[in-house]
């Protein structure tokens, strides 16, 4: 299962870079979000895909009993999702404003407006 997920991560990174190389600024932002999701999936896969109980220590024990899930990758991914959502919201507002000013979403035509 982990080798399949490694292929999925590679395909997502490839698609993200392809989208980021397009001329449309909307496709650039879609590629940026795909890159963020691919990085989150990479962290998830590298941490190990084991199903386990929550990492709670029972009374009187020195450590968790049995197989437990690692909470650190989950916390990192959750933080990354929140940050990516903030970046997406900012990018959407920025794209909307740039489209209002320039009238296009083509990055090459946006370069022509520089003075």
Coordinates of C-alpha atoms in Angstrom, one line a residue:
X1 CA 0.0 0.0 0.0
X2 CA 2.8 2.4 0.8
X3 CA 4.5 1.9 -2.6
X4 CA 1.2 2.8 -4.3
X5 CA 0.9 5.9 -2.2
X6 CA 4.5 6.8 -3.2
X7 CA 3.4 6.7 -6.8
X8 CA 0.4 8.8 -6.0
X9 CA 2.6 11.4 -4.3
X10 CA 5.0 11.4 -7.3
X11 CA 2.1 11.9 -9.7
X12 CA 0.7 14.7 -7.6
X13 CA 4.1 16.5 -7.5
X14 CA 4.4 16.1 -11.2
X15 CA 0.9 17.4 -11.9
X16 CA 1.5 20.3 -9.5
X17 CA 4.7 21.4 -11.2
X18 CA 3.1 21.1 -14.6
X19 CA 0.2 23.3 -13.5
X20 CA 2.6 25.8 -12.0
X21 CA 4.4 26.2 -15.3
X22 CA 1.2 27.2 -17.2
X23 CA 0.6 30.8 -18.3
X24 CA -2.6 31.2 -16.4
X25 CA -2.4 32.6 -12.9
X26 CA -5.4 30.5 -11.9
X27 CA -3.6 27.3 -12.9
X28 CA -0.6 28.5 -11.0
X29 CA -2.6 28.7 -7.8
X30 CA -4.2 25.3 -8.5
X31 CA -0.7 23.9 -8.9
X32 CA 0.4 25.5 -5.7
X33 CA -2.5 23.9 -3.8
X34 CA -1.7 20.5 -5.4
X35 CA 1.9 20.9 -4.3
X36 CA 0.7 21.6 -0.8
X37 CA -1.5 18.5 -0.8
X38 CA 1.2 16.4 -2.2
X39 CA 3.6 17.5 0.5
X40 CA 1.0 16.7 3.2
X41 CA 0.4 13.2 1.7
X42 CA 4.2 12.7 1.6
X43 CA 4.4 13.5 5.3
X44 CA 1.6 11.1 6.0
X45 CA 3.1 8.2 4.0
X46 CA 6.7 8.7 5.4
X47 CA 5.3 8.6 8.9
X48 CA 3.9 5.2 8.3
X49 CA 0.4 4.1 7.6
X50 CA -0.5 2.1 10.7
X51 CA -3.8 2.0 12.2
X52 CA -3.6 2.2 16.0
X53 CA -5.3 3.4 19.1
X54 CA -4.9 7.0 20.2
X55 CA -1.6 7.5 22.1
X56 CA -3.1 7.6 25.6
X57 CA -1.2 6.2 28.6
X58 CA -3.4 4.3 31.0
X59 CA -3.1 4.9 34.8
X60 CA -0.1 3.2 36.3
X61 CA 1.6 2.4 33.0
X62 CA 4.9 3.9 31.9
X63 CA 3.9 4.1 28.3
X64 CA 1.2 3.4 25.8
X65 CA -0.1 -0.2 25.6
X66 CA -0.1 -1.8 22.1
X67 CA 0.2 -0.2 18.7
X68 CA -0.6 3.5 18.8
X69 CA -0.8 6.1 16.1
X70 CA 1.9 8.8 15.9
X71 CA 0.3 12.2 16.6
X72 CA 3.2 14.3 15.3
X73 CA 2.6 13.8 11.6
X74 CA -1.1 14.4 12.1
X75 CA -0.4 17.7 13.9
X76 CA 2.0 18.8 11.2
X77 CA -0.5 18.0 8.4
X78 CA -3.3 19.7 10.2
X79 CA -1.2 22.8 10.6
X80 CA -0.1 22.7 7.0
X81 CA -3.8 22.4 5.9
X82 CA -4.7 25.5 7.8
X83 CA -1.8 27.5 6.4
X84 CA -2.5 26.3 2.9
X85 CA -6.1 27.4 3.2
X86 CA -4.9 30.9 4.3
X87 CA -2.6 31.1 1.3
X88 CA -5.4 30.0 -1.0
X89 CA -7.7 32.7 0.4
X90 CA -5.1 35.3 -0.1
X91 CA -4.2 34.1 -3.6
X92 CA -7.9 34.2 -4.7
X93 CA -8.3 37.8 -3.5
X94 CA -5.0 38.7 -5.2
X95 CA -6.0 37.1 -8.5
X96 CA -9.4 38.8 -8.4
X97 CA -7.8 42.2 -7.9
X98 CA -5.1 41.6 -10.6
X99 CA -7.8 40.5 -13.0
X100 CA -9.8 43.7 -12.3
X101 CA -6.8 45.9 -12.9
X102 CA -5.2 44.1 -15.9
X103 CA -8.2 42.4 -17.4
X104 CA -6.5 39.0 -18.0
X105 CA -5.1 36.1 -16.1
X106 CA -2.3 35.5 -18.6
X107 CA 1.1 36.0 -16.8
X108 CA 2.8 37.1 -20.1
X109 CA 0.3 39.8 -20.6
X110 CA 0.6 40.9 -17.0
X111 CA 4.3 41.5 -17.5
X112 CA 3.5 44.0 -20.3
X113 CA 1.7 46.2 -17.8
X114 CA 4.9 46.9 -15.8
X115 CA 6.4 50.3 -16.4

